[in-house]
Coordinates of C-alpha atoms and ligand atoms in Angstrom, one line a residue:
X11 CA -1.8 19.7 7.1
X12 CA 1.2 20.7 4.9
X13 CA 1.3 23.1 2.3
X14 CA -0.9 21.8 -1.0
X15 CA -0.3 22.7 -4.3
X16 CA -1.4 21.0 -8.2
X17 CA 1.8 20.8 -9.8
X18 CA 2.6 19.3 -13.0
X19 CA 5.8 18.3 -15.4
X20 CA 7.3 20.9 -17.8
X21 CA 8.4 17.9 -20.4
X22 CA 5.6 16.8 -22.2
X23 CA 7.0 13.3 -23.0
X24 CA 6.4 12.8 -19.0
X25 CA 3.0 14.2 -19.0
X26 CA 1.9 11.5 -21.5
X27 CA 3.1 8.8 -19.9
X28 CA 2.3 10.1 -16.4
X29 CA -1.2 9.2 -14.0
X30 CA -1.8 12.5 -13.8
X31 CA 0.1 15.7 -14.0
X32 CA 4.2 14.1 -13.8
X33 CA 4.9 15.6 -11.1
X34 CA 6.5 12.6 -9.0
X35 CA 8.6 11.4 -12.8
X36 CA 9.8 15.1 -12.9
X37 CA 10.6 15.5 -9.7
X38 CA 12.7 12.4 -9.4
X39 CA 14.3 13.5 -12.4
X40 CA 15.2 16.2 -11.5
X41 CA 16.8 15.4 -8.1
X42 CA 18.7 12.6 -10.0
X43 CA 20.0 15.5 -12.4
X44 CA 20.9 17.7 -9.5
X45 CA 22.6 15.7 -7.5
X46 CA 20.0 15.7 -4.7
X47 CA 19.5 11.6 -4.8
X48 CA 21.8 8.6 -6.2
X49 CA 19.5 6.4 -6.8
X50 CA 16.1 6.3 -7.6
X51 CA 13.5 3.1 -7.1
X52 CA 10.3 2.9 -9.3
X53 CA 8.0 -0.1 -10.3
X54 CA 9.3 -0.5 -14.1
X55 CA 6.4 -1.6 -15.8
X56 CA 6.0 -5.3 -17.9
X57 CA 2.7 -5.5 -18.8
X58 CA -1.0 -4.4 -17.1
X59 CA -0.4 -7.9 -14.2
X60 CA 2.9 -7.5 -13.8
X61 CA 5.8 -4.4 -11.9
X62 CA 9.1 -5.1 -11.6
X63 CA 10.9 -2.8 -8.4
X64 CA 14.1 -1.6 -9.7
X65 CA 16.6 0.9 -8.7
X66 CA 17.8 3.6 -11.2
X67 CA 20.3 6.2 -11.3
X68 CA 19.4 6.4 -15.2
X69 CA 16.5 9.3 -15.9
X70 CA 15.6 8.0 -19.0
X71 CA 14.6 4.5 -16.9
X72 CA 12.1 6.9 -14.6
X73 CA 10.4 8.4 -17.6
X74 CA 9.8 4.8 -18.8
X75 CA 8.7 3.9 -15.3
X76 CA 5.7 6.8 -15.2
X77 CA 1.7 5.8 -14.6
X78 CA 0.2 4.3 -11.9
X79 CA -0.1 0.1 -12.1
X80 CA -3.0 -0.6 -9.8
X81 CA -2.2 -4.6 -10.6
X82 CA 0.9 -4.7 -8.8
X83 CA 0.2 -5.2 -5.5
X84 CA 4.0 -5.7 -4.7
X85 CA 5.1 -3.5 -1.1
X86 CA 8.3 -2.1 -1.9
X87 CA 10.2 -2.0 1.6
X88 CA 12.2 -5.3 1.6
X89 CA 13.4 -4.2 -1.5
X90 CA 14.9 -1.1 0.4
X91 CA 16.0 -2.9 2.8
X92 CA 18.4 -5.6 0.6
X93 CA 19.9 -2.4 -1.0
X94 CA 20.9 -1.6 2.0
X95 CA 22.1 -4.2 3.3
X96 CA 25.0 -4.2 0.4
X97 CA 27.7 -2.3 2.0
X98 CA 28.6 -0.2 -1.3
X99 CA 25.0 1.5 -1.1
X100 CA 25.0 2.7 2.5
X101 CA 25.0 6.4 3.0
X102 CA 23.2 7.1 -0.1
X103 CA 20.5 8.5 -1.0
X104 CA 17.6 7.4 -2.7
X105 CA 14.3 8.5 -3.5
X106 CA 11.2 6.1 -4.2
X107 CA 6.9 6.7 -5.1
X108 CA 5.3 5.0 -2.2
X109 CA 1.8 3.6 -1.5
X110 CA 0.7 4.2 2.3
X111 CA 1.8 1.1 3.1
X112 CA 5.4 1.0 1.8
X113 CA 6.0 4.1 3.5
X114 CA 4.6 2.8 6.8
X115 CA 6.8 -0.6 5.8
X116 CA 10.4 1.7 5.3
X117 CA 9.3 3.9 8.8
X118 CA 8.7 0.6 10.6
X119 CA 12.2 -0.4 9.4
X120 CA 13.3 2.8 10.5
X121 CA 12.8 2.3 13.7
X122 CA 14.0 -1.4 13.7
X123 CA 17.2 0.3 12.5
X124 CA 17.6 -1.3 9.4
X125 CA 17.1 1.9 7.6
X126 CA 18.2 5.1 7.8
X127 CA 15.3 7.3 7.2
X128 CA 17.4 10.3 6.3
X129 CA 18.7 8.7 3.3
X130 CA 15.4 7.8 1.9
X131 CA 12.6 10.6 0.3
X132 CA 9.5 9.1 0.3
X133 CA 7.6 10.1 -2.5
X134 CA 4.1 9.5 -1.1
X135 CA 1.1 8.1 -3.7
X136 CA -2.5 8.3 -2.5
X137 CA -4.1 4.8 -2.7
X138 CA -7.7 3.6 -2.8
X139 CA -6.6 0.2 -3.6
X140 CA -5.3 -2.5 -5.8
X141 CA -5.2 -5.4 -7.3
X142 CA -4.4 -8.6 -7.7
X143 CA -3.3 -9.3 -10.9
X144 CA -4.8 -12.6 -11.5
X145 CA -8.0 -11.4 -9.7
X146 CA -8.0 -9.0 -12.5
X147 CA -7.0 -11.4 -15.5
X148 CA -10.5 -13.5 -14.1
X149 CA -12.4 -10.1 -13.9
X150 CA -10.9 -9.2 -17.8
X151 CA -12.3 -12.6 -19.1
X152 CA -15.6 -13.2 -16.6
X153 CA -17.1 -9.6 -16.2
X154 CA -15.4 -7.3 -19.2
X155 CA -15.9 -10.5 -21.7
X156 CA -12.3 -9.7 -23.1
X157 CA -9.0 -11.8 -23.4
X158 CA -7.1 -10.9 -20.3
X159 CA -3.7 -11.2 -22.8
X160 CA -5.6 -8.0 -24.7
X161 CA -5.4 -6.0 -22.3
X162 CA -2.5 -3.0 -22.5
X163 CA -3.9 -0.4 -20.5
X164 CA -5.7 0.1 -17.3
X165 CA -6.9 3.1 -15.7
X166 CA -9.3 3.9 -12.4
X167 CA -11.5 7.3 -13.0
X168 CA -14.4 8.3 -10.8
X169 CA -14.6 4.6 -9.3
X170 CA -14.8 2.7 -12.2
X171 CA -12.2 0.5 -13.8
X172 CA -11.2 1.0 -17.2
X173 CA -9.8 -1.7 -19.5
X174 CA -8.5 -0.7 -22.7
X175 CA -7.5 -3.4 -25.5
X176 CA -5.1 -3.6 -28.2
X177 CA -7.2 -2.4 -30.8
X178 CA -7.9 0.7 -28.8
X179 CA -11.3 0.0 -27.7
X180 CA -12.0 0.9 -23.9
X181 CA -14.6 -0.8 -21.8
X182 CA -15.5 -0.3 -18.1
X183 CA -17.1 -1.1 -15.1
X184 CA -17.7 0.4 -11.5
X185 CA -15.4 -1.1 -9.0
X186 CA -18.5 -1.2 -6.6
X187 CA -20.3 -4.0 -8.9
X188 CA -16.7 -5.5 -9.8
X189 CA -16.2 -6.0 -6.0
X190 CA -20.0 -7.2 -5.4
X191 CA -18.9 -10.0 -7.9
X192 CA -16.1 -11.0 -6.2
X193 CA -13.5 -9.1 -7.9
X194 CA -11.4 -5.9 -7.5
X195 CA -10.0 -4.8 -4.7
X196 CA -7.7 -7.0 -2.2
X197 CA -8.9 -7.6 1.0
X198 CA -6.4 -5.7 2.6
X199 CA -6.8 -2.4 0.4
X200 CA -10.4 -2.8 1.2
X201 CA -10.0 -2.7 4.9
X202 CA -7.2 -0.2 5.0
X203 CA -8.1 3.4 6.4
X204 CA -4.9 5.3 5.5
X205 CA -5.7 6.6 2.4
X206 CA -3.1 9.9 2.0
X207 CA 0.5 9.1 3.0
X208 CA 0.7 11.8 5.4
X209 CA 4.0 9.8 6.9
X210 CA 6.2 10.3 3.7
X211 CA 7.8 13.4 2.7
X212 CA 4.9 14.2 0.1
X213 CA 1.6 13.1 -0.6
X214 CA 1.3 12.7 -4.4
X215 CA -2.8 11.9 -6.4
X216 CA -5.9 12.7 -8.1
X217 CA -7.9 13.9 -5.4
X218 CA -8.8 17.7 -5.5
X219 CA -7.6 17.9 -9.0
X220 CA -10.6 19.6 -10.5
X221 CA -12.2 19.1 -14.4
X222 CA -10.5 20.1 -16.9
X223 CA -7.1 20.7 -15.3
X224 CA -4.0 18.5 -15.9
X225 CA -1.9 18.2 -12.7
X226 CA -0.7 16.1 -9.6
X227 CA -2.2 17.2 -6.7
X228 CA 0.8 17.6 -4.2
X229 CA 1.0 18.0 -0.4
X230 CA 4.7 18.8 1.3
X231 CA 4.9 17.3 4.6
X232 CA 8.6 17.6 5.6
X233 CA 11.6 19.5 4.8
X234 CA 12.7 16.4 2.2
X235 CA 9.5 17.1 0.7
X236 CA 10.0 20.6 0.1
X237 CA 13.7 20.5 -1.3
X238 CA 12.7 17.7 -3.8
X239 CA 9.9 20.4 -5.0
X240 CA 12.1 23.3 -4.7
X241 CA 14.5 21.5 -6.7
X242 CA 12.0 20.6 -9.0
X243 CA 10.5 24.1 -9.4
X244 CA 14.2 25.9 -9.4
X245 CA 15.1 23.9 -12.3
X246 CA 12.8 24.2 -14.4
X247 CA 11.0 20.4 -14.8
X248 CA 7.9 21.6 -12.9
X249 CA 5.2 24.1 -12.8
X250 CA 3.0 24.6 -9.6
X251 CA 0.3 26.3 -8.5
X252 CA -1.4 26.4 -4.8
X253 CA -4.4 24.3 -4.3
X254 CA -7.3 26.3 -4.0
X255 CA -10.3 26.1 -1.2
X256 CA -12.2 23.9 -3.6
X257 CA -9.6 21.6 -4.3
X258 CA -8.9 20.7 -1.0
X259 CA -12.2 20.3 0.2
X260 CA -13.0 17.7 -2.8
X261 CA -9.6 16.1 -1.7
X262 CA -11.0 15.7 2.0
X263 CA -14.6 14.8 0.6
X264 CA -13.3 12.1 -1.2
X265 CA -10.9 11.0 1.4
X266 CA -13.1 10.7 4.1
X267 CA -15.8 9.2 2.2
X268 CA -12.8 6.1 1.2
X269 CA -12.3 6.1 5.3
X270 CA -15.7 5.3 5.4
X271 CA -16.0 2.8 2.8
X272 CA -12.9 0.9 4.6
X273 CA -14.5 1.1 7.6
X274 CA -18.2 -0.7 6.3
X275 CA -15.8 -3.2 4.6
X276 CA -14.2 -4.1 7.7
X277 CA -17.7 -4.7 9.0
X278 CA -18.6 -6.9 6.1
X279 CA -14.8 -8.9 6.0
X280 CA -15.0 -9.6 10.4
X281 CA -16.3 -12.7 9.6
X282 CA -16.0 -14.0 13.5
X283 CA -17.9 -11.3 14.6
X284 CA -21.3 -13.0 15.6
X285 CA -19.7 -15.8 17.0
X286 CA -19.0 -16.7 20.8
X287 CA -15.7 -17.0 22.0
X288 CA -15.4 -20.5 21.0
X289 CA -16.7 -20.8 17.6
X290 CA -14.2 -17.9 17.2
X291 CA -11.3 -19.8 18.6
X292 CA -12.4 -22.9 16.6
X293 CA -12.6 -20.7 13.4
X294 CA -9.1 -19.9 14.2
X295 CA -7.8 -23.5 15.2
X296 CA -9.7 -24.3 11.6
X297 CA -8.1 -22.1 9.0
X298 CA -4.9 -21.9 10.5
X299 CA -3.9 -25.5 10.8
X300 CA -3.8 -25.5 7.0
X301 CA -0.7 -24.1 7.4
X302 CA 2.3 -25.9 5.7
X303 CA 5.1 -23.8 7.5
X304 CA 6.6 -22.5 4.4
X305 CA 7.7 -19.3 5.9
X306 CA 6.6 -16.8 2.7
X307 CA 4.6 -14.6 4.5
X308 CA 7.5 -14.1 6.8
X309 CA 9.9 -13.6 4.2
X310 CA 7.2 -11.1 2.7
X311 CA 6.1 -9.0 5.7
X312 CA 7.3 -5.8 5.3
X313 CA 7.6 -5.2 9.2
X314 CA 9.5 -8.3 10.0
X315 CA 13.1 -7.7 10.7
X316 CA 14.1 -11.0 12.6
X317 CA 15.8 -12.6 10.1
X318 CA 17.3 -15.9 11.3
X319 CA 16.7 -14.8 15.0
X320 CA 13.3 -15.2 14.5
X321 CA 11.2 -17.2 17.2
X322 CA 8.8 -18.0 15.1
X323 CA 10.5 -20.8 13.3
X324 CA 8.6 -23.8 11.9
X325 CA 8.6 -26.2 15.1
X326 CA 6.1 -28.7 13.5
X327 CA 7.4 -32.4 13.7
X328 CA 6.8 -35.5 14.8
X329 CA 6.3 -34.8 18.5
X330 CA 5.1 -31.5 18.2
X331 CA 0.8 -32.9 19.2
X332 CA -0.3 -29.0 18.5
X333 CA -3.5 -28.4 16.0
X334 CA -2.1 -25.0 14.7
X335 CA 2.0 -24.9 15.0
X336 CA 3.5 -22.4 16.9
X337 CA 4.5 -20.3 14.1
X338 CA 1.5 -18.7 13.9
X339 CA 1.2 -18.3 17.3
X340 CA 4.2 -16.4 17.6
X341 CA 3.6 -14.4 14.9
X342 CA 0.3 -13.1 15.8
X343 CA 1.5 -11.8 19.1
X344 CA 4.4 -10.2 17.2
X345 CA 2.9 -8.5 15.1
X346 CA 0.1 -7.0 17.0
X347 CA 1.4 -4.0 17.7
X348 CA 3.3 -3.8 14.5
X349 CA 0.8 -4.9 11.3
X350 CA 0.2 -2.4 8.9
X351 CA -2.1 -4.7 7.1
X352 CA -0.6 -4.8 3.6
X353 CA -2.2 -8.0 2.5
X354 CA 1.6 -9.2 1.5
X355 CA 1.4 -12.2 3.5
X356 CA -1.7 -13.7 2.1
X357 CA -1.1 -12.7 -1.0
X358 CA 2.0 -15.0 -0.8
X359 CA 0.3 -18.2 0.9
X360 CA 0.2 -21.0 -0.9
X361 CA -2.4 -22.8 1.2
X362 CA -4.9 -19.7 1.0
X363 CA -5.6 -18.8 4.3
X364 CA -7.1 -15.3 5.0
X365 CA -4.2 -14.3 7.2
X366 CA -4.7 -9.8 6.1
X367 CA -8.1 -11.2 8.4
X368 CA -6.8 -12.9 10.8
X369 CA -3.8 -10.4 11.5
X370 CA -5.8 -7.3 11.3
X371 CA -8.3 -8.9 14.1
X372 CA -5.8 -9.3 16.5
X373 CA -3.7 -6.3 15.4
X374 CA -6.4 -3.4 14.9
X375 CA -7.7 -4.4 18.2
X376 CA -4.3 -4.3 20.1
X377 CA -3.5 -1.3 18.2
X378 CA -6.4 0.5 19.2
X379 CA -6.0 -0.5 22.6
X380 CA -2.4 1.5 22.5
X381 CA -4.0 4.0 20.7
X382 CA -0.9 3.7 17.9
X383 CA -1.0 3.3 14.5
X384 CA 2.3 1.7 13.3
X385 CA 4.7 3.1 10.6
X386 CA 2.3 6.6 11.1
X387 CA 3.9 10.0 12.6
X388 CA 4.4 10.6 16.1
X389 CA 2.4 13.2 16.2
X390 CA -0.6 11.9 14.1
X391 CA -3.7 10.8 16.0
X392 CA -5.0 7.5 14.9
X393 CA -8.4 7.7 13.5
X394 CA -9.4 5.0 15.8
X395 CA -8.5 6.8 19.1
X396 CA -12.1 7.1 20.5
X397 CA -12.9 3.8 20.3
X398 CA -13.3 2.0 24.0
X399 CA -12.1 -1.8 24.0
X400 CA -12.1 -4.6 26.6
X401 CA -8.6 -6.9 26.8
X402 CA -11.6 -9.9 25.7
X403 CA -12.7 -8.5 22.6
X404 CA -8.9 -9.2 21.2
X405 CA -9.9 -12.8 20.4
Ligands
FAD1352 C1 -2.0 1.4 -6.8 C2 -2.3 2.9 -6.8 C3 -3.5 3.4 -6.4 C4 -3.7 4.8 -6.4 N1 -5.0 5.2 -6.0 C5 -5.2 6.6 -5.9 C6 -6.4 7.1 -5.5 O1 -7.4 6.4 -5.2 N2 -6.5 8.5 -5.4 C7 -5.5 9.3 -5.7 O2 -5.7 10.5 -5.6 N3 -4.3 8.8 -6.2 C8 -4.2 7.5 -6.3 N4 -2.9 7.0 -6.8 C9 -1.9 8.0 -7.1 C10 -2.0 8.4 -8.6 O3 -2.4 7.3 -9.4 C11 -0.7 9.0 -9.1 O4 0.4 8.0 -8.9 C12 -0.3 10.3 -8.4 O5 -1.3 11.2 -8.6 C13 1.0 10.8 -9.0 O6 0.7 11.2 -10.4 P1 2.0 11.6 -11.3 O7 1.5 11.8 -12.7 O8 2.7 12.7 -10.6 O9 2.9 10.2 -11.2 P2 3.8 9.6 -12.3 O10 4.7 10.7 -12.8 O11 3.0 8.9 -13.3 O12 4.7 8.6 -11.4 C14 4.1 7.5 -10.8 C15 5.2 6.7 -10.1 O13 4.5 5.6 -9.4 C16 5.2 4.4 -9.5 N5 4.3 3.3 -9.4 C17 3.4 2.9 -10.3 N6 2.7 1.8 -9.9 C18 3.1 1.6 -8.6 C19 2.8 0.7 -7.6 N7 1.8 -0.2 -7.8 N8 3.4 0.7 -6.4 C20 4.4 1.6 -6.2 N9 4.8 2.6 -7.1 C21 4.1 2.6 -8.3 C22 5.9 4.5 -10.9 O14 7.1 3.8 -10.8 C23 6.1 6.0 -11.1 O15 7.4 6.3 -10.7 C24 -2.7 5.6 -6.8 C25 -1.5 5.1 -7.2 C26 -1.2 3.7 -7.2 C27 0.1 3.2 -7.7

């Protein structure tokens, strides 16, 4: 574990805005200020449904850019990746916030080498989850009883979602009976077991922040980590503190209890589990024949790095006599070892079919097989490294 702290923004403007203490505004601030990055990317905010990923070397554009949108669902690494692919940007260095899975997207890239990971500091943001932001415009109308279009705040405290109107008034409701009802969070957040982003340079939330105290609880994890906090610190836009023993075991507390949750969700989502091994491969052959062969969830994937030497090119005509094209097929095997279960590919489908399921059936097995989490450090152990699996249970 790396050196914890709560740590919070000197400029007030950024503490109102902020989730929590504005630590991660100020300290992109104040490595744009300082020379220590060119360019910054945040999620520059439209409304309470909709994020738009931009990339800043204006200040004033990352103060705008401060709070957490839990709507926006959006995975941020192909985004890095087209900057860099625009010759004029190479070499520099940018800085970005990051869910757990963007950062396991950009390391995964990394090693595909279309990124240089010593140009990017990966800001890391806790996650329990998000949403998608039409699930939440149905929840706003069908559960809260409010005009989705009303909306201009949301906020998630102590597991509940808070909605808060234009007239000020703020209603809620736990996102356990949201989720019983259908609603909250994606699939794919559900399922997901990396909590902490113990892969980026820091690891930014709530968790361990006690009552009554106004801050960002702040992990450094690398050497990128610490200079964009010293920078921070040395210059005046932060204030820190170290963590003390009770703030890191509520940080753990709450963290492992989230593992667990992911892990009884998983349960719940398996849905081929009680089925022999050819109802499965029927319930396979059944949802993915839908399939239209659009190519979005391709385009999506953060992990992907084929471009137009992909195999897995549409190869459904005339002659081709297969139930379920060969797309699929391909990509499943590819991306066994390398899904990080973002949800961005069904999020994207047009024919609905629960590929962050599908994907995360045949990659969590395979992964656990090779005892390797992707897009995760070296030298972390995946959580899952106990578990005994036969090559048969992969279907
Ligand atoms: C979807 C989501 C879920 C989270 N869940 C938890 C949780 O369960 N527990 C916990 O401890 N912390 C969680 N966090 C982190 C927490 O909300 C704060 O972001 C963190 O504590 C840093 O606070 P701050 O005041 O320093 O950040 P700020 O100074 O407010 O800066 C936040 C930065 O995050 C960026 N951002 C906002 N929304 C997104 C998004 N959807 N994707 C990528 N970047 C974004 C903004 O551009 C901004 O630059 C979550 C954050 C997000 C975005």
């Amino acid at each position: 574990m790396g050196t914890c702290y709560l740590a919070w923004a000197t400029d007030e403007k950024i503490r109102r805005r902020a989730a929590n203490g504005g630590f991660v505004t100020a300290a992109l601030v104040a490595a744009l200020e300082n020379g220590l990055l060119d360019a910054v990317v945040v999620v520059k905010k439209e409304d309470v449904y909709e994020g738009i990923p931009t990339v800043t070397s204006a200040p004033e554009v990352v103060v705008e850019s401060a709070g957490s949108l839990h709507a926006v669902p959006v995975n941020l690494t192909k985004f890095v990746v087209e900057f860099y692919k625009d010759e004029k940007n190479k070499g520099k260095k940018i800085g970005l916030p990051v869910k757990p899975c963007d950062a396991r997207g950009i390391i995964e890239q990394a090693k595909r080498q279309q990124l240089d990971i010593n140009d990017i500091y990966l800001v890391g943001l806790n996650c329990g989850g998000t949403l998608h932001p039409l699930n939440l415009r149905e929840a706003a109308a069908e559960v809260y009883g409010i005009d989705p279009d009303a909306v201009v705040k949301e906020e998630i405290k102590a597991g509940k979602l808070f909605l808060t109107l234009q007239s000020g008034e703020e209603r809620e409701c736990k996102i356990e009976e949201l989720e019983k009802k259908g609603y909250g969070r994606r699939d794919s957040c559900k399922m997901c077991i990396t909590k902490i982003p113990t892969m980026a340079d820091l690891a930014c939330g709530n968790w361990g922040v006690l009552k009554g105290e106004e801050a960002t609880f702040v992990e450094v994890l690398t050497g990128k980590g610490e200079a964009l906090l010293k920078n921070a610190l040395e210059n005046g836009y932060i204030k820190v503190k170290e963590a003390s023993e009770k703030s890191l075991e509520v940080r753990e507390r709450i963290k492992n209890a989230m593992v667990k949750l992911a892990e009884e969700w998983w349960e719940k989502l398996d849905a081929v589990k009680e089925l022999t091994r050819d109802e499965r491969l029927k319930f396979y052959v059944e949802t993915l024949r839908l399939c239209i062969n659009c190519g979005a969830c391709r385009t999506v994937c953060p992990v992907c790095a084929c471009d137009d030497a992909a195999k897995c090119v549409s190869m459904h005509d005339e002659r081709d006599d297969y139930v379920i094209s060969m797309y699929n097929v391909i990509r499943l095997l590819h991306l066994m070892d390398s899904c990080i279960g973002c949800g961005q590919c069904e999020d994207v489908c047009p024919v609905d079919i629960p590929l962050t399921f599908i994907h995360r059936r045949f990659a969590e097995r395979m992964q656990r097989k090779l005892n390797y989490m992707p897009g995760m450090n070296v030298s972390e152990k995946p959580p899952f490294y106990e578990a005994e699996l036969q090559w048969h249970d992969i279907l």
